[in-house]
Coordinates of C-alpha atoms and ligand atoms in Angstrom, one line a residue:
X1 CA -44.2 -0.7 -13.7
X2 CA -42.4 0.5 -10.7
X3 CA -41.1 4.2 -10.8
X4 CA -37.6 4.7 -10.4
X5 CA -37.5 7.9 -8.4
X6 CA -33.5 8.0 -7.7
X7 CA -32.7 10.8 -9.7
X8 CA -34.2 14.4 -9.5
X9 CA -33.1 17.6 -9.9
X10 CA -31.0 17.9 -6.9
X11 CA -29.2 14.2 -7.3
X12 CA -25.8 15.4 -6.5
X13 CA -23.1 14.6 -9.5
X14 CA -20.1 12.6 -9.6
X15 CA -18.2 10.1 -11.9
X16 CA -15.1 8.9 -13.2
X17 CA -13.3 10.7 -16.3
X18 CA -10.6 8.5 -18.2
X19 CA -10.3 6.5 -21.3
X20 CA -10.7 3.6 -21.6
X21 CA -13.6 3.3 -18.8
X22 CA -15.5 0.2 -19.9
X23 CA -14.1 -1.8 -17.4
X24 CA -14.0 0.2 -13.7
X25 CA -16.0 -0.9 -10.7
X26 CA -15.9 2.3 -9.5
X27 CA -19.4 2.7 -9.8
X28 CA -20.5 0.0 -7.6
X29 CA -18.3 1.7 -4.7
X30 CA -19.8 4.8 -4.9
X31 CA -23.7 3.8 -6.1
X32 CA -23.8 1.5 -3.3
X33 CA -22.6 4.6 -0.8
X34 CA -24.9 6.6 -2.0
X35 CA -27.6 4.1 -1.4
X36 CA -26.5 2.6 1.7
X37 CA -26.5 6.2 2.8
X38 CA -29.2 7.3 1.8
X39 CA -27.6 10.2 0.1
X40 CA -29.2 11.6 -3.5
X41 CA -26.7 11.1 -5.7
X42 CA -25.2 9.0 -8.8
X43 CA -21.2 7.8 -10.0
X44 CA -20.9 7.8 -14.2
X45 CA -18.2 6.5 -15.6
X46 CA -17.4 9.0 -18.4
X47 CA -15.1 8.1 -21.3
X48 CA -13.2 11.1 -22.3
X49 CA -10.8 11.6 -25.5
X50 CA -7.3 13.6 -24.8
X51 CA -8.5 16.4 -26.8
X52 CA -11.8 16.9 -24.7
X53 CA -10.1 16.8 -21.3
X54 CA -10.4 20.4 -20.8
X55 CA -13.6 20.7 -22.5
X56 CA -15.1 18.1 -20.0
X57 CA -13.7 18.9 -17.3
X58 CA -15.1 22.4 -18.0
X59 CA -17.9 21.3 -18.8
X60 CA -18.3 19.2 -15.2
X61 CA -17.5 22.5 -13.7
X62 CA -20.2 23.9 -15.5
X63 CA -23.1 21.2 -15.0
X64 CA -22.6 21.7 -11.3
X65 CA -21.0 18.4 -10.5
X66 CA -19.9 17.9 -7.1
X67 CA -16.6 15.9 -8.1
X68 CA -15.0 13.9 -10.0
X69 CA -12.1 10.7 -10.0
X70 CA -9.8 10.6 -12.7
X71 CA -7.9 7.6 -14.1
X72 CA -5.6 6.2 -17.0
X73 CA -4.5 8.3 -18.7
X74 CA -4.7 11.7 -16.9
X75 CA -4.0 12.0 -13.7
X76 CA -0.8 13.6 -14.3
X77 CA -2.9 16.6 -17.1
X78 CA -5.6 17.1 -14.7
X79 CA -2.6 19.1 -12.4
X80 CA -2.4 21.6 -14.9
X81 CA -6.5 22.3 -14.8
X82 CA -6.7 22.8 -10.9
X83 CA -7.3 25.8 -9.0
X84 CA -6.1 24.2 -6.1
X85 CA -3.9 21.1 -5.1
X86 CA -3.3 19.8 -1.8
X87 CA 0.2 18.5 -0.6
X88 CA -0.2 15.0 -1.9
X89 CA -1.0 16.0 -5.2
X90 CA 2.1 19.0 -5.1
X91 CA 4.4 15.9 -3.7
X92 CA 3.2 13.7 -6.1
X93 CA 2.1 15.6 -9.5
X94 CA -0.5 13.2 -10.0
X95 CA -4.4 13.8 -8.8
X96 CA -7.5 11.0 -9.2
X97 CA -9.6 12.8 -7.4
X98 CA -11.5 16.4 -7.5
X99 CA -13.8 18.2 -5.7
X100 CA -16.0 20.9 -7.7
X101 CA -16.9 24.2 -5.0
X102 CA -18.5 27.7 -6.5
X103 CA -17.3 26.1 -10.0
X104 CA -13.4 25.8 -9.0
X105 CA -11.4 22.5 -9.0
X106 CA -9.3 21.0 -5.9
X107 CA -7.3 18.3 -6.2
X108 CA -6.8 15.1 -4.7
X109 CA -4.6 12.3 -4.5
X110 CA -6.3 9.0 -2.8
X111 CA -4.6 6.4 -4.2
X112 CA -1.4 6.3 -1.6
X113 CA -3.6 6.6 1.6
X114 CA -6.4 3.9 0.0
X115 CA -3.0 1.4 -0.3
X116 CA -1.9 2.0 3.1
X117 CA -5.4 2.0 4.4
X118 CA -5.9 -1.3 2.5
X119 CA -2.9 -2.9 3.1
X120 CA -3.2 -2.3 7.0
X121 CA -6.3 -3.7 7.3
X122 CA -6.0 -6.4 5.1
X123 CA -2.3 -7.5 6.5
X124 CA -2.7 -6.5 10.3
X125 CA 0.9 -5.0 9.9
X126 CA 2.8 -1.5 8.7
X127 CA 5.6 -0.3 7.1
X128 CA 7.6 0.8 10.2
X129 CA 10.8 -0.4 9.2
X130 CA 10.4 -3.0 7.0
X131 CA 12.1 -3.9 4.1
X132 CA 9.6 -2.9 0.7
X133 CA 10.7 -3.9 -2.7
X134 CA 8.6 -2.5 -5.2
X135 CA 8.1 -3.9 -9.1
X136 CA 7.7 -0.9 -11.5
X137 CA 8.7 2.7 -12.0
X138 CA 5.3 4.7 -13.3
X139 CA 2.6 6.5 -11.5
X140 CA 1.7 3.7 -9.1
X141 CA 4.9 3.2 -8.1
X142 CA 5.7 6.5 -7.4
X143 CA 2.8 7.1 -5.2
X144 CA 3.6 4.1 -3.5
X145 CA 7.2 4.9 -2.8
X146 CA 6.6 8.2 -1.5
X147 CA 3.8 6.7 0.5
X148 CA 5.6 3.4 2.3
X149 CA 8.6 6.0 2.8
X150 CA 6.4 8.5 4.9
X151 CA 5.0 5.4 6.7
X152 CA 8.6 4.5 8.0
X153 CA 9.6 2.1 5.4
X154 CA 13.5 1.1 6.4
X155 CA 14.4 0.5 2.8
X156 CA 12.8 1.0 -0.4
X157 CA 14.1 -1.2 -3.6
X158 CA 12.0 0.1 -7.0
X159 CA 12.9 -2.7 -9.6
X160 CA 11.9 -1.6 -13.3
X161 CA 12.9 -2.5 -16.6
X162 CA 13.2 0.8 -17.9
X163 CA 16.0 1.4 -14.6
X164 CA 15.9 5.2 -15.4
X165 CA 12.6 6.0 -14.6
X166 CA 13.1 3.8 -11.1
X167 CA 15.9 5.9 -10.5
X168 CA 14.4 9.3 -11.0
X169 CA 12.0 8.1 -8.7
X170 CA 14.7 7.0 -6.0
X171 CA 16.3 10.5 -6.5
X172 CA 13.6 12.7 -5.7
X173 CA 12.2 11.0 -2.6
X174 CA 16.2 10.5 -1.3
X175 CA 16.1 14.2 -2.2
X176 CA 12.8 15.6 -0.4
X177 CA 11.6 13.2 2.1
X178 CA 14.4 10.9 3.8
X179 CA 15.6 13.2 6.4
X180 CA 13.3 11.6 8.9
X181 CA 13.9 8.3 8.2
X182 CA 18.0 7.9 9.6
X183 CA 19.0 6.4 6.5
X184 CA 20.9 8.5 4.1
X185 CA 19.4 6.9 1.2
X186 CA 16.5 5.0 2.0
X187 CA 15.7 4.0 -1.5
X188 CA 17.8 2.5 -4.1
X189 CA 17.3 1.1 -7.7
X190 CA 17.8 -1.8 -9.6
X191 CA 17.4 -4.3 -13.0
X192 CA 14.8 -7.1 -12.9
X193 CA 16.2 -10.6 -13.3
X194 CA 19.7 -9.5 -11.6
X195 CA 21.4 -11.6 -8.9
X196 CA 20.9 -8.8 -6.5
X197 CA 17.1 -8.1 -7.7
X198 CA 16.6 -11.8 -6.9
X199 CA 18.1 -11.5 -3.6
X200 CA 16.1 -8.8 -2.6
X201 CA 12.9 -11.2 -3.4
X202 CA 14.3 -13.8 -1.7
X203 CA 15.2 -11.4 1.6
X204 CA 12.9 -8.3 1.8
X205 CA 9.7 -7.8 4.3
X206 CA 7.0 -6.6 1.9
X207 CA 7.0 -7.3 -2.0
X208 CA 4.3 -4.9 -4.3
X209 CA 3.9 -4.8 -7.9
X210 CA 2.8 -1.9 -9.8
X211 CA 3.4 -2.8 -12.9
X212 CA 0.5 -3.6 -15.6
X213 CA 2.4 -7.0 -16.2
X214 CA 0.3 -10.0 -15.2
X215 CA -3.0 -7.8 -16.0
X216 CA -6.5 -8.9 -17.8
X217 CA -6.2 -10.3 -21.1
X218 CA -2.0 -11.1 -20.3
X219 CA -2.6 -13.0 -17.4
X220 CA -0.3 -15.7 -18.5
X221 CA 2.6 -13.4 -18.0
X222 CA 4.4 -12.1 -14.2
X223 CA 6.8 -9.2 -13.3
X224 CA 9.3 -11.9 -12.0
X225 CA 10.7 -15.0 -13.0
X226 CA 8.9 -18.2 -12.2
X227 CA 11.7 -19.7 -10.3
X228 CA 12.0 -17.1 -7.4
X229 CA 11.8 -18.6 -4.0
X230 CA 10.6 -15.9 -2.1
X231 CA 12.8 -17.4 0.5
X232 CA 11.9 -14.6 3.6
X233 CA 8.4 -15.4 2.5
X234 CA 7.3 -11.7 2.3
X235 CA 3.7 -9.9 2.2
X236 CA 2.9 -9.4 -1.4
X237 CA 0.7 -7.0 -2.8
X238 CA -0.2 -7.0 -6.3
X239 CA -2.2 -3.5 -7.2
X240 CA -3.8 -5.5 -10.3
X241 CA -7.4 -7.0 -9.0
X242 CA -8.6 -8.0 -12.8
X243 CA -7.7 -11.2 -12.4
X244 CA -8.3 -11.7 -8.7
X245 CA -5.3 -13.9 -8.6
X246 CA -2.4 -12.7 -10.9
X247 CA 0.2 -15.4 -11.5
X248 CA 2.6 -13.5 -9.5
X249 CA 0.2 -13.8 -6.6
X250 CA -0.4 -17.5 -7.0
X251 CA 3.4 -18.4 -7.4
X252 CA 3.9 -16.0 -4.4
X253 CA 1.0 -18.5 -2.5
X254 CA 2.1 -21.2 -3.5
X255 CA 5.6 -21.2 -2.0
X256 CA 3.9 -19.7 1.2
X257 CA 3.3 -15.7 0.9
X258 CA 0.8 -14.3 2.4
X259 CA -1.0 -12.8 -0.6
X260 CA -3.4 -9.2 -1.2
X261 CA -4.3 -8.1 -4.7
X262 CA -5.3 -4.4 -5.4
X263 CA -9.1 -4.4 -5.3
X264 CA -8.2 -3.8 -1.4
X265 CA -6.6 -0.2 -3.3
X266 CA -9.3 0.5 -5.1
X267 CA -12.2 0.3 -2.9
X268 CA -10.1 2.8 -0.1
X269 CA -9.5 5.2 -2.4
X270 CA -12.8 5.3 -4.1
X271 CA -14.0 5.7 0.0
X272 CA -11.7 8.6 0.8
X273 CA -13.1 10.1 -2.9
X274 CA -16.8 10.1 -1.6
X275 CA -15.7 11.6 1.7
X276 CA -14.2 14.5 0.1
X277 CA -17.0 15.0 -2.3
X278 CA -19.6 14.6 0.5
X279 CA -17.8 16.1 3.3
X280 CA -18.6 13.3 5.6
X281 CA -17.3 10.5 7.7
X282 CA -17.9 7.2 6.2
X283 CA -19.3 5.7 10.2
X284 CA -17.3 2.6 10.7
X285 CA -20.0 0.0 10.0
X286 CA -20.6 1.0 6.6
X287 CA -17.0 0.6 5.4
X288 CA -17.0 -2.8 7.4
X289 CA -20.4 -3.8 5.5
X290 CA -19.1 -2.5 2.2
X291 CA -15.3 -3.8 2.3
X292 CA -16.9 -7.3 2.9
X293 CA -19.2 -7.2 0.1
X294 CA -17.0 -5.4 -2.2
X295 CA -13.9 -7.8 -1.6
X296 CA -16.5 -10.9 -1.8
X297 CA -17.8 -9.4 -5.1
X298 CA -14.3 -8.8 -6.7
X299 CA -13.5 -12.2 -6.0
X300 CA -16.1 -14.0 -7.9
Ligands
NAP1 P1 2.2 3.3 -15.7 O1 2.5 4.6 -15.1 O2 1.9 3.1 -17.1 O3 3.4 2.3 -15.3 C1 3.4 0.9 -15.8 C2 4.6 0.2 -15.2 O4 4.5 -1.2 -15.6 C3 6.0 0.7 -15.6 O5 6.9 0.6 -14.6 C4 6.3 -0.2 -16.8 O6 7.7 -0.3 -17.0 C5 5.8 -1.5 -16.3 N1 5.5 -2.4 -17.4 C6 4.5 -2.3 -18.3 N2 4.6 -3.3 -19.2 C7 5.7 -4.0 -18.8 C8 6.3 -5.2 -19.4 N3 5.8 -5.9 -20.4 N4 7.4 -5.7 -18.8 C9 7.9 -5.1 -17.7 N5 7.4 -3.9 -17.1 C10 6.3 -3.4 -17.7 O7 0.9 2.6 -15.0 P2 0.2 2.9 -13.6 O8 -0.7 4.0 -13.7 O9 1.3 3.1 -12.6 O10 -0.6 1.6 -13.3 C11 0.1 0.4 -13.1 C12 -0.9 -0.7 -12.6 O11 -1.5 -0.3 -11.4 C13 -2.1 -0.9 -13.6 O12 -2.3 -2.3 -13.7 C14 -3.2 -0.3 -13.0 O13 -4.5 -0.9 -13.3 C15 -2.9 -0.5 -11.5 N6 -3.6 0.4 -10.6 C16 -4.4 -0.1 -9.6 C17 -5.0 0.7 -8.7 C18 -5.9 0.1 -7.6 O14 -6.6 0.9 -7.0 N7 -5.8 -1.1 -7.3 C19 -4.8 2.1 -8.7 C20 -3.9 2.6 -9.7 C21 -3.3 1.7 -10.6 P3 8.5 0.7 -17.9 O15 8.8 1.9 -17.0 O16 9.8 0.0 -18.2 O17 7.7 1.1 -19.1

């Protein structure tokens, strides 16, 4: 038998607490840091019910973990179980990320700057200015609208069926964060399958959905209608990477988009995790290494 030596007593702790877990990859991002490193230390995914939030996270606190992601569906409770939050998190009033020091909890938010991070790279382009529609109104879309916005977006459209929620949205970024942009009102609102929803698919820069629609197991259904043209033929980012290709992305490819689903998302966020929990610098080659065989593996 060979001995499997990677854990000891000083294995530094992290892992993932949400519910369901079953499915994340999470693991293999961080596993394969901490190898690839050479750094002692192991990613759990860790299924927690709502009534045992505070007891695990508590209990994390307690065992000496170094940190901790969070996911579906507590990023927003987690807020209320921090010592400390940094701006992202206060903008936002979401966290998926923690850091554990002398037993108190900071919080994170790495899922706007692993989307920007991933969509630069992956596209070769920005925000500056361009023209960003995005599909859905919960916590992905928020972060995302925020985000693009502070990345120089020149419009926003947030298209939702429940039109409300979009619109709180719309209201509390025109509220807070427009006054460097030169537009009054840099994001606006409006009803899927509408004339003017469809001519902002057919005209806008950048197209991302953040909705669930489209997802592993209802991959036969899409946030938009099967008939749009996509006539500007925009950049569009699904954040769903379970399937690889969502049939929004393939109808989107097939009438010429350029196309990026979200496992791009995931593995930049789950980076910027580790760096905080490690208090390091990823160096350059490793992320190149990784990004390749990560994407490569998500695709299969
Ligand atoms: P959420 O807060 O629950 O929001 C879900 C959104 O999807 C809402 O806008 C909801 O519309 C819409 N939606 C759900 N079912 C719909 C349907 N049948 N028809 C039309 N709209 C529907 O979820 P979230 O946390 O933002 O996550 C959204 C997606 O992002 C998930 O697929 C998640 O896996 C993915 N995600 C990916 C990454 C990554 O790293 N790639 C990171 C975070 C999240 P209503 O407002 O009308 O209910």
């Amino acid at each position: 038998m060979i001995l499997d030596k990677r854990v000891d007593g000083r294995t530094k702790l992290t892992g993932l607490i949400g519910n369901p877990v079953e499915h994340t990859v999470s693991p293999v991002i961080h596993n394969s840091l901490f190898s690839y490193l050479g750094i002692n230390g192991v990613y759990l995914p860790l299924k927690t019910e709502a009534t045992q939030l505070e007891a695990a996270v508590r209990g994390l606190a307690a065992l000496g973990f170094t940190g901790f992601n969070v996911t579906i569906p507590y990023k927003e409770a987690i807020c209320g179980l921090l010592d400390e939050a940094d701006e992202e998190v206060k903008l936002l009033g979401t966290a998926n990320t923690v850091r554990i020091r002398d037993g108190r909890l900071y919080g994170y938010n790495t899922d706007g700057t692993g989307f920007v991070t991933a969509f630069k790279k992956q596209t070769g382009t920005d925000f500056s200015g361009k023209k960003v529609c995005i599909l859905g109104a919960g916590g992905t879309a928020r972060t995302l609208a925020v985000k693009v916005v502070q990345e120089g977006a020149g419009r926003v459209c947030i298209i939702n069926r429940t039109v409300s929620k979009a619109e709180v949205i719309a209201g509390y970024i025109n509220n807070r964060l427009s006054a460097g942009s030169g537009l009054r009102e840099p994001v606006f609102t409006l009803m899927p399958g509408t004339e003017r929803a469809r001519e902002i698919l057919n005209s806008f820069d950048i197209i991302i959905n953040t909705t669930s629609v489209g997802m592993f197991p209802n991959t036969d259904a899409s946030p938009v209608e099967d008939d749009v043209e996509f006539l500007s033929k925009p950049i569009v980012y699904d954040v769903i990477y379970n399937p690889a290709e969502t049939r929004f992305l393939a109808a989107a490819r097939q009438k010429g988009c350029r196309v990026f689903n979200g496992a791009g998302m995931l593995l930049w966020q789950g980076i910027r995790a580790f760096e905080i929990w490690m208090e390091i610098s990823v160096p350059d080659d490793v992320l190149q290494d990784l990004s390749a065989s990560f994407l490569k593996c998500m695709e299969a």
